[in-house]
Short mmCIF file of C-alpha atoms in Angstrom, two decimals:
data_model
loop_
_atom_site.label_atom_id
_atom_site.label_comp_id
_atom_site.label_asym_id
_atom_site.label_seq_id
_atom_site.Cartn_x
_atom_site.Cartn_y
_atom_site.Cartn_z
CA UNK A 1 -23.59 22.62 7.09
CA UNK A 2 -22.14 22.25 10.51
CA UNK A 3 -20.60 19.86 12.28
CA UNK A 4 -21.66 16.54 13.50
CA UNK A 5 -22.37 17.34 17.63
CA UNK A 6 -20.12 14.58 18.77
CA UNK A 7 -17.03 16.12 17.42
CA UNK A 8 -16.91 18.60 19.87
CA UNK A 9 -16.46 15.60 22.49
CA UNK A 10 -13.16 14.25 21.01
CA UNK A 11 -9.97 14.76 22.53
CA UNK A 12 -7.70 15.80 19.92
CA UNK A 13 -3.61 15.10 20.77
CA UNK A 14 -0.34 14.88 19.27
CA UNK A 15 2.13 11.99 20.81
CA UNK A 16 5.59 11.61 19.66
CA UNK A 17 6.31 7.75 18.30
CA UNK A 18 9.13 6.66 15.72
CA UNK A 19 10.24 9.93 15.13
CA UNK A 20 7.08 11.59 13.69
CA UNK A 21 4.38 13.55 15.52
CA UNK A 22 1.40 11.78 15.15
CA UNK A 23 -2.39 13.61 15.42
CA UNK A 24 -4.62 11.54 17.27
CA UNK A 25 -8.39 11.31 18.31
CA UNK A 26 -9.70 9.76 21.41
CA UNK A 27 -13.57 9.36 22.93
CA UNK A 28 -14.89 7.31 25.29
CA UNK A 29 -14.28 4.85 28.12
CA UNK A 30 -13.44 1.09 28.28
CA UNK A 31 -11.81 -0.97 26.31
CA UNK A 32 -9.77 -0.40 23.50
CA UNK A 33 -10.32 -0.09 19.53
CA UNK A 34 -7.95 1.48 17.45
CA UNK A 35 -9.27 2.43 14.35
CA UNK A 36 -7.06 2.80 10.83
CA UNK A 37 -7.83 4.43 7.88
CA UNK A 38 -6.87 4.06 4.30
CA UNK A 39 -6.14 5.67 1.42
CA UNK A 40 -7.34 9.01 0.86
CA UNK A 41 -8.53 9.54 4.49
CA UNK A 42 -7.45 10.61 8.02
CA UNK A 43 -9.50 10.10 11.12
CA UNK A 44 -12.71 11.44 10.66
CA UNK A 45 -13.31 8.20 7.96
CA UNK A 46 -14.82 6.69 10.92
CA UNK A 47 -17.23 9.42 11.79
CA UNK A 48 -19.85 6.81 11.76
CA UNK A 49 -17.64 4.27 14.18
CA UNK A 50 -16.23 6.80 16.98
CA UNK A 51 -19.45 7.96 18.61
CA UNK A 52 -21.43 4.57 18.11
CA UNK A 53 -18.57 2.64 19.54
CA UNK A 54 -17.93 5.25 22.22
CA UNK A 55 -21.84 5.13 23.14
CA UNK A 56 -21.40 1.08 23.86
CA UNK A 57 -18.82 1.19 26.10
CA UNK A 58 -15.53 1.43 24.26
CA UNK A 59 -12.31 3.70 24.28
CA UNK A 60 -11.93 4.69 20.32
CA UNK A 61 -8.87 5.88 19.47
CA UNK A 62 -8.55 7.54 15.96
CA UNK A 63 -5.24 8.08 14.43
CA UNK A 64 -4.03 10.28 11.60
CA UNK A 65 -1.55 7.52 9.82
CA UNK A 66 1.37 8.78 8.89
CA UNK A 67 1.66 11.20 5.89
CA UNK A 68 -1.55 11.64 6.57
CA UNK A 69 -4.12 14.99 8.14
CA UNK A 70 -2.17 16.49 10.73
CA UNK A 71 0.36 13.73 11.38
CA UNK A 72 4.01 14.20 10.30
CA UNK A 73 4.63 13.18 6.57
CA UNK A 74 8.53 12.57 5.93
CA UNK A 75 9.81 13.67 2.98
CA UNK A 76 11.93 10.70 2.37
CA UNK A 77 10.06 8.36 0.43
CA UNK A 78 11.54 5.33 1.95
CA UNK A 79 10.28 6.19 5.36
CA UNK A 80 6.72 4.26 4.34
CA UNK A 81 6.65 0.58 4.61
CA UNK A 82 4.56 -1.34 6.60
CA UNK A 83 7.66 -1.72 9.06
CA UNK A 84 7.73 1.99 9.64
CA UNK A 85 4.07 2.36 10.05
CA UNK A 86 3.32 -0.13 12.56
CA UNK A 87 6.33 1.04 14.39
CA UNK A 88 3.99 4.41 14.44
CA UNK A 89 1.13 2.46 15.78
CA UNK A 90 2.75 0.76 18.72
CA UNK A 91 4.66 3.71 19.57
CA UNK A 92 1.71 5.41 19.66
CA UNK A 93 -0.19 2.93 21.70
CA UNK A 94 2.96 3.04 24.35
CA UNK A 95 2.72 6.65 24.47
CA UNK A 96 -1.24 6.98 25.34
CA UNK A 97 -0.15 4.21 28.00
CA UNK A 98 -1.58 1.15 26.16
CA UNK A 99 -0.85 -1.71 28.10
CA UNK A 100 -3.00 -4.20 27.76
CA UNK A 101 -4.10 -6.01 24.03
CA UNK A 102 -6.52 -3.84 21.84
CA UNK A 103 -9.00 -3.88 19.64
CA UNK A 104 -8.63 -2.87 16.14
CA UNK A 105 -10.41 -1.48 13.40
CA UNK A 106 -8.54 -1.99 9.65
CA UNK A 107 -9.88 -0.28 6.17
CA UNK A 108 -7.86 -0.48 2.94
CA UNK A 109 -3.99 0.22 3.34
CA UNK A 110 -5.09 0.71 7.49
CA UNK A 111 -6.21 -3.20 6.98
CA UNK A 112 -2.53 -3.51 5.54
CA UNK A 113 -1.17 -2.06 8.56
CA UNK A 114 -3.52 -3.75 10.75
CA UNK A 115 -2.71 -7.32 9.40
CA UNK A 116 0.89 -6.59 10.17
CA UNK A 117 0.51 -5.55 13.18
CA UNK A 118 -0.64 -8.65 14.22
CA UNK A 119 2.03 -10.51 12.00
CA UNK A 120 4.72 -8.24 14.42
CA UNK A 121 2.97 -7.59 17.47
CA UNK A 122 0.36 -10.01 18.10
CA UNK A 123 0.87 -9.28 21.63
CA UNK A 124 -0.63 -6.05 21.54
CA UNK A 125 -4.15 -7.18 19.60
CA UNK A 126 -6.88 -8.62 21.13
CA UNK A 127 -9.17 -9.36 17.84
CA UNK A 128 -8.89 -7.48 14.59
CA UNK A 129 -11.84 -7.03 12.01
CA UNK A 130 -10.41 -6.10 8.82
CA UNK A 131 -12.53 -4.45 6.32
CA UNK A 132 -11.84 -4.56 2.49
CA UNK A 133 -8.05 -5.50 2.79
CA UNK A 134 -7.84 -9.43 3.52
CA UNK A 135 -4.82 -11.09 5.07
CA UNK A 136 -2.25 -11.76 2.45
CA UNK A 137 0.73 -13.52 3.35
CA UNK A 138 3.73 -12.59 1.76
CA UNK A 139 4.89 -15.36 -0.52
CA UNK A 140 7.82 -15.98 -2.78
CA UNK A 141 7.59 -14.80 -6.40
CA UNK A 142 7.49 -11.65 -8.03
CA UNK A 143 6.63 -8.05 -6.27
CA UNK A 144 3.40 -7.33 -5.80
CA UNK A 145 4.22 -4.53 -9.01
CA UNK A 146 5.04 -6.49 -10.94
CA UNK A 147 2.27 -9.17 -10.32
CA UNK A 148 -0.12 -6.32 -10.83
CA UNK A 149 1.22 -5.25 -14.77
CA UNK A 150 0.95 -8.60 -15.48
CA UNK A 151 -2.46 -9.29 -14.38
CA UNK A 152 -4.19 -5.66 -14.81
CA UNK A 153 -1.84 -3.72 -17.47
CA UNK A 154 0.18 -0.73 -16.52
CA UNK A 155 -2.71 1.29 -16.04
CA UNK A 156 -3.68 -0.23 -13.01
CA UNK A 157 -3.69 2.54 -10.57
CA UNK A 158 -0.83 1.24 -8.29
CA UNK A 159 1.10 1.11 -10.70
CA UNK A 160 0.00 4.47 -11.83
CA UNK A 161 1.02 5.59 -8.50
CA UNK A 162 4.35 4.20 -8.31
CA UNK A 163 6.30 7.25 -10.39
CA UNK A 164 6.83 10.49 -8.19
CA UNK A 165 4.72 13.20 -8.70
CA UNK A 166 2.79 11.73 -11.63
CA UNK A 167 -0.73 11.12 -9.36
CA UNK A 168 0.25 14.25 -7.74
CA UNK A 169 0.12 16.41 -10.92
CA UNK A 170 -3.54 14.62 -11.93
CA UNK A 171 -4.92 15.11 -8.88
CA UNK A 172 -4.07 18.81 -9.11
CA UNK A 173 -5.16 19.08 -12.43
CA UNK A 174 -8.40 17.56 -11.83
CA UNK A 175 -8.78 19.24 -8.16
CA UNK A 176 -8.86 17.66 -4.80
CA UNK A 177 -12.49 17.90 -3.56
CA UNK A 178 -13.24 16.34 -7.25
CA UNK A 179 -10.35 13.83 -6.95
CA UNK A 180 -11.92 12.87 -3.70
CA UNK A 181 -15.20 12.51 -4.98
CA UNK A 182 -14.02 9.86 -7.52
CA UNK A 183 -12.48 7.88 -5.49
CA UNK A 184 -15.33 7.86 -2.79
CA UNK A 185 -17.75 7.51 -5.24
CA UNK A 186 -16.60 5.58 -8.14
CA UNK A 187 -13.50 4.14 -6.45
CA UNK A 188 -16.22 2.49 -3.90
CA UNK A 189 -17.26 -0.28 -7.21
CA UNK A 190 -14.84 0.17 -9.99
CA UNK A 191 -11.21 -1.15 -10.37
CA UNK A 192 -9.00 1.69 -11.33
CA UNK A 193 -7.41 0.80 -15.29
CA UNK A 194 -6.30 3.80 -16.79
CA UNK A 195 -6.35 3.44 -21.34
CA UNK A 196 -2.52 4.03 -22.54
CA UNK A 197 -1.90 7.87 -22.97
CA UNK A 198 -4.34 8.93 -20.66
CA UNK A 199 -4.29 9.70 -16.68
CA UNK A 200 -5.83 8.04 -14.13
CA UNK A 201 -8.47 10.77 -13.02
CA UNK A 202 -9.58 11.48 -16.67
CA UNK A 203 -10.17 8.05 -17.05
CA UNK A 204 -13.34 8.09 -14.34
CA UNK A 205 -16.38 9.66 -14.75
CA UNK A 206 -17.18 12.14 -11.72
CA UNK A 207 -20.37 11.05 -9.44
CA UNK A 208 -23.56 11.61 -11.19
CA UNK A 209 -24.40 12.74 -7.74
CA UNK A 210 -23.38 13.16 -3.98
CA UNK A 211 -23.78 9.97 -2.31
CA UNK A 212 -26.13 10.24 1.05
CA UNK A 213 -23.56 8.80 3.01
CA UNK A 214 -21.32 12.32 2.31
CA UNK A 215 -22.71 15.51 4.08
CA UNK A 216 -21.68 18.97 2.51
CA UNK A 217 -19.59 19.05 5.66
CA UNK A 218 -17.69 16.30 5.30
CA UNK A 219 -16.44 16.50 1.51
CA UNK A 220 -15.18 19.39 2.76
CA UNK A 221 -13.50 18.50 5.52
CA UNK A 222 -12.30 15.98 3.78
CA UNK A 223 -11.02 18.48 1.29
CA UNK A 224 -9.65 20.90 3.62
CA UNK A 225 -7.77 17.84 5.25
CA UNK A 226 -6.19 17.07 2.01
CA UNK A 227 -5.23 20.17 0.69
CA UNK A 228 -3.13 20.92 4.19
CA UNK A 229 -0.95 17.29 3.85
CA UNK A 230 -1.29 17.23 0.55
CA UNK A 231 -1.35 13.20 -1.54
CA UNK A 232 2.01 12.29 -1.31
CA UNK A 233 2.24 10.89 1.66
CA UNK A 234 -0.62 8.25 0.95
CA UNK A 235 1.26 7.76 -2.49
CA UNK A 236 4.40 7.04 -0.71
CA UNK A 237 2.48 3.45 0.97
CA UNK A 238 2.09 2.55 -2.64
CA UNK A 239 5.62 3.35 -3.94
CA UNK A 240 6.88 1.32 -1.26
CA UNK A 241 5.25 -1.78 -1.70
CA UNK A 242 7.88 -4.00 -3.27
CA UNK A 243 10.29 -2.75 -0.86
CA UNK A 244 8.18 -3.68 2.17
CA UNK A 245 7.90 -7.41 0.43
CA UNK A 246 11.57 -7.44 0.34
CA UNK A 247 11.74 -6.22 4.29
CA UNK A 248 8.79 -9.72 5.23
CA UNK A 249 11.18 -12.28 4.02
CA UNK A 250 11.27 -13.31 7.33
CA UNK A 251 7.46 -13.79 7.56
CA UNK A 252 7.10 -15.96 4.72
CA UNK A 253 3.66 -18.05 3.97
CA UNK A 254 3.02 -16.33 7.84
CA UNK A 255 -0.25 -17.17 9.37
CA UNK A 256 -1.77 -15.14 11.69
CA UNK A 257 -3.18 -16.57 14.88
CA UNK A 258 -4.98 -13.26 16.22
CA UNK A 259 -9.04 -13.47 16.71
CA UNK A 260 -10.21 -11.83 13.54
CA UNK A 261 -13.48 -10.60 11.08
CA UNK A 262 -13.36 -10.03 7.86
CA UNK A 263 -15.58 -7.37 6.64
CA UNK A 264 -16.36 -6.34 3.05
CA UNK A 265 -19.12 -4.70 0.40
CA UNK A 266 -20.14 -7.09 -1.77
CA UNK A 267 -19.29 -4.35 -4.57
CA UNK A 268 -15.84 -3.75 -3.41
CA UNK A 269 -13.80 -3.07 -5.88
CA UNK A 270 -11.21 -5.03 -4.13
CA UNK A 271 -13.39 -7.91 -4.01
CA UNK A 272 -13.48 -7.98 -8.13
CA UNK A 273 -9.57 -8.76 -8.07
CA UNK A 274 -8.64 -11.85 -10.12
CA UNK A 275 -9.37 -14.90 -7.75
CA UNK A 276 -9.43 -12.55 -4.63
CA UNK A 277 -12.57 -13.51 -4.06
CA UNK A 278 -11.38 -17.19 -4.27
CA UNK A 279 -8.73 -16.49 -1.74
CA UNK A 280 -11.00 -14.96 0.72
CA UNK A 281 -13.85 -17.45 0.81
CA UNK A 282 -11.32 -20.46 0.28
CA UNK A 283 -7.89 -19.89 1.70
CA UNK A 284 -8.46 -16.77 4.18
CA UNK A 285 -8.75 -19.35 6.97
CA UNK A 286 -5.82 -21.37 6.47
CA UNK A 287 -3.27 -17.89 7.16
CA UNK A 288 -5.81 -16.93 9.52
CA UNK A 289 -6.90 -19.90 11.33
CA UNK A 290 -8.86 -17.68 13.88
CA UNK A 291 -10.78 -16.02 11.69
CA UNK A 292 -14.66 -15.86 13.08
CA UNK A 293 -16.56 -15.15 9.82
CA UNK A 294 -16.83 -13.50 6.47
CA UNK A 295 -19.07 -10.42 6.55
CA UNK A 296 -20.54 -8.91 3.33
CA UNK A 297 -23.06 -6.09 3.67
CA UNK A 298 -24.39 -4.21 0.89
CA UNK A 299 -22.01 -1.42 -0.80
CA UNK A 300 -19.35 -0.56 -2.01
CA UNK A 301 -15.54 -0.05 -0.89
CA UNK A 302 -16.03 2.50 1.82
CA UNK A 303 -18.68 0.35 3.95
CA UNK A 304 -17.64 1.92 7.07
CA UNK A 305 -19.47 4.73 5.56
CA UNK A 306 -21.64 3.90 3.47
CA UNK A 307 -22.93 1.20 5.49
CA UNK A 308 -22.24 2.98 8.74
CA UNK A 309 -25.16 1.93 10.93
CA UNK A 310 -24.83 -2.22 9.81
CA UNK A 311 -21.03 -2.24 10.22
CA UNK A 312 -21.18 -0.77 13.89
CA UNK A 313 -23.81 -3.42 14.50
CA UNK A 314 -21.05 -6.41 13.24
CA UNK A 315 -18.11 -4.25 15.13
CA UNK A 316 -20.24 -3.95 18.61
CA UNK A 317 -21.40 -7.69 18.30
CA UNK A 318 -17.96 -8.84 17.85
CA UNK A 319 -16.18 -7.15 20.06
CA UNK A 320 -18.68 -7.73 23.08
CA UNK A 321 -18.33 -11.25 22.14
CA UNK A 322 -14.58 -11.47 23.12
CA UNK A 323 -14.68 -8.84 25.89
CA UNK A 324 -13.18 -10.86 28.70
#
């Protein structure tokens, strides 16, 4: 299968921020909406976004995160907080000559980086519609690991991911384009719990078949993608999670005061979180006092694609709504 038409219209380019060479995609004019992926992706994640968003008048820039596609991936496991990453972001946004607030896009760990962006640097977002990941303000207690054994067992896959190598070697075992299809498939609805003794991928069934919303062409770009930067890097946002609730002490109980959306499926798998749910429909508001509305369309955790057509609909809406 060949490529979608409008990726030979991108402008692909590498910009030097934080240390790290970071891959970027741009297309379109006007203004402004970054776009950040999650966890196992890189840019093309928002194949349905770019050209739709490009076609109503925007600017869409695309980065590869770091660790991620053909972005730099440090070795040193440290080098992958939230502090480092949005350090990446505004660098990046300096170095395409970014000067005015933008737009932004945020899916899974991208919503992570997103949110925090906004905690640092609200000065350089102009609304934000988070998708999956809501606002969480850090808050006194135990790490978010810990929290997480208690509540879902040690089988709970970020905890699964915290040991070096360990998802690395499962993943390999089990293959990337098959790894992949789990967690774009399965991981859209389930919550990862691995039984004691047994790894994470052998634990989920693989896709009785290839959702519509995944071409030939894209699994295996996807794939291709993967197997050149490899999973640690991804991994690594995981495995630094405690210490990057250790480096927000200074943003405790933080609220947010940038224009935002929240976006989710209403079978996200992150929405079936003990009393997330709660949090989002009761308490979102309070650390987020400019939050707009709650958005739930039909699917699963990867609505920007499996929902493509809807979500561009809420994005295009929104944005046009606070174009000034």
């Amino acid at each position: 299968m060949e490529a979608p038409g409008w990726m030979s219209k991108v402008t692909h380019k590498t910009v030097e921020t934080n240390g790290i060479n970071m891959h970027v995609v741009e297309l379109g004019t006007g203004p402004t909406v970054l776009l950040l992926h999650g966890f196992p992706e890189f840019w093309y994640s928002w194949r349905y976004q770019i050209p739709a968003l490009a076609d109503a008048g925007f600017h869409v820039v695309a980065p590869d995160l770091r660790g991620y596609g053909e972005t730099d991936a440090p070795k040193d496991q440290s080098l992958y907080t939230t502090l480092h990453i949005v350090g990446d972001v505004v660098g990046m946004l300096d170095a395409l000559g970014e000067t005015k607030p933008v737009f932004v896009v945020a899916h899974d760990w991208g919503g992570v980086i997103g949110w925090d962006l906004c905690l640092f640097r609200p000065d350089r977002v102009k609304a934000i519609v988070g998708i999956s990941v809501p606002y969480a303000p850090t808050m006194p207690g135990p790490s978010s690991t810990q929290f997480h054994t208690e509540q879902l067992g040690e089988g709970f896959y970020p905890n699964r991911f915290q040991e070096p190598g360990r998802a690395e070697r499962d993943f390999a075992k089990t293959g990337t384009k098959m790894s992949l299809m789990k967690f774009l498939y399965a991981g859209a609805r389930e919550i990862f719990i691995a039984p004691p003794h047994q790894e994470l991928m052998e634990s989920i069934a693989p896709p009785p078949s290839q959702p519509s919303w995944i071409t030939d062409f894209d699994i295996d770009y996807y794939t291709k993608e993967l197997e050149r930067s490899g999973w640690t890097g991804g991994l690594n946002y995981y495995r630094n999670k405690d210490k990057t609730h250790e480096l927000k002490a200074p943003w405790l109980k933080a609220k947010l005061t940038t224009t935002a959306l929240f976006v989710a499926g209403s079978e996200d798998l992150v929405m079936k979180f003990p009393s997330l749910k709660d949090y989002v429909y009761k308490d979102l508001k309070t650390y987020v006092p400019n939050l707009k509305d709650i958005v739930v369309l039909d699917g699963g955790h990867f609505i920007q694609q499996e929902q493509g057509d809807q979500l561009n609909k809420v994005l295009i809406a929104f944005f046009l709504d606070h174009t000034a």
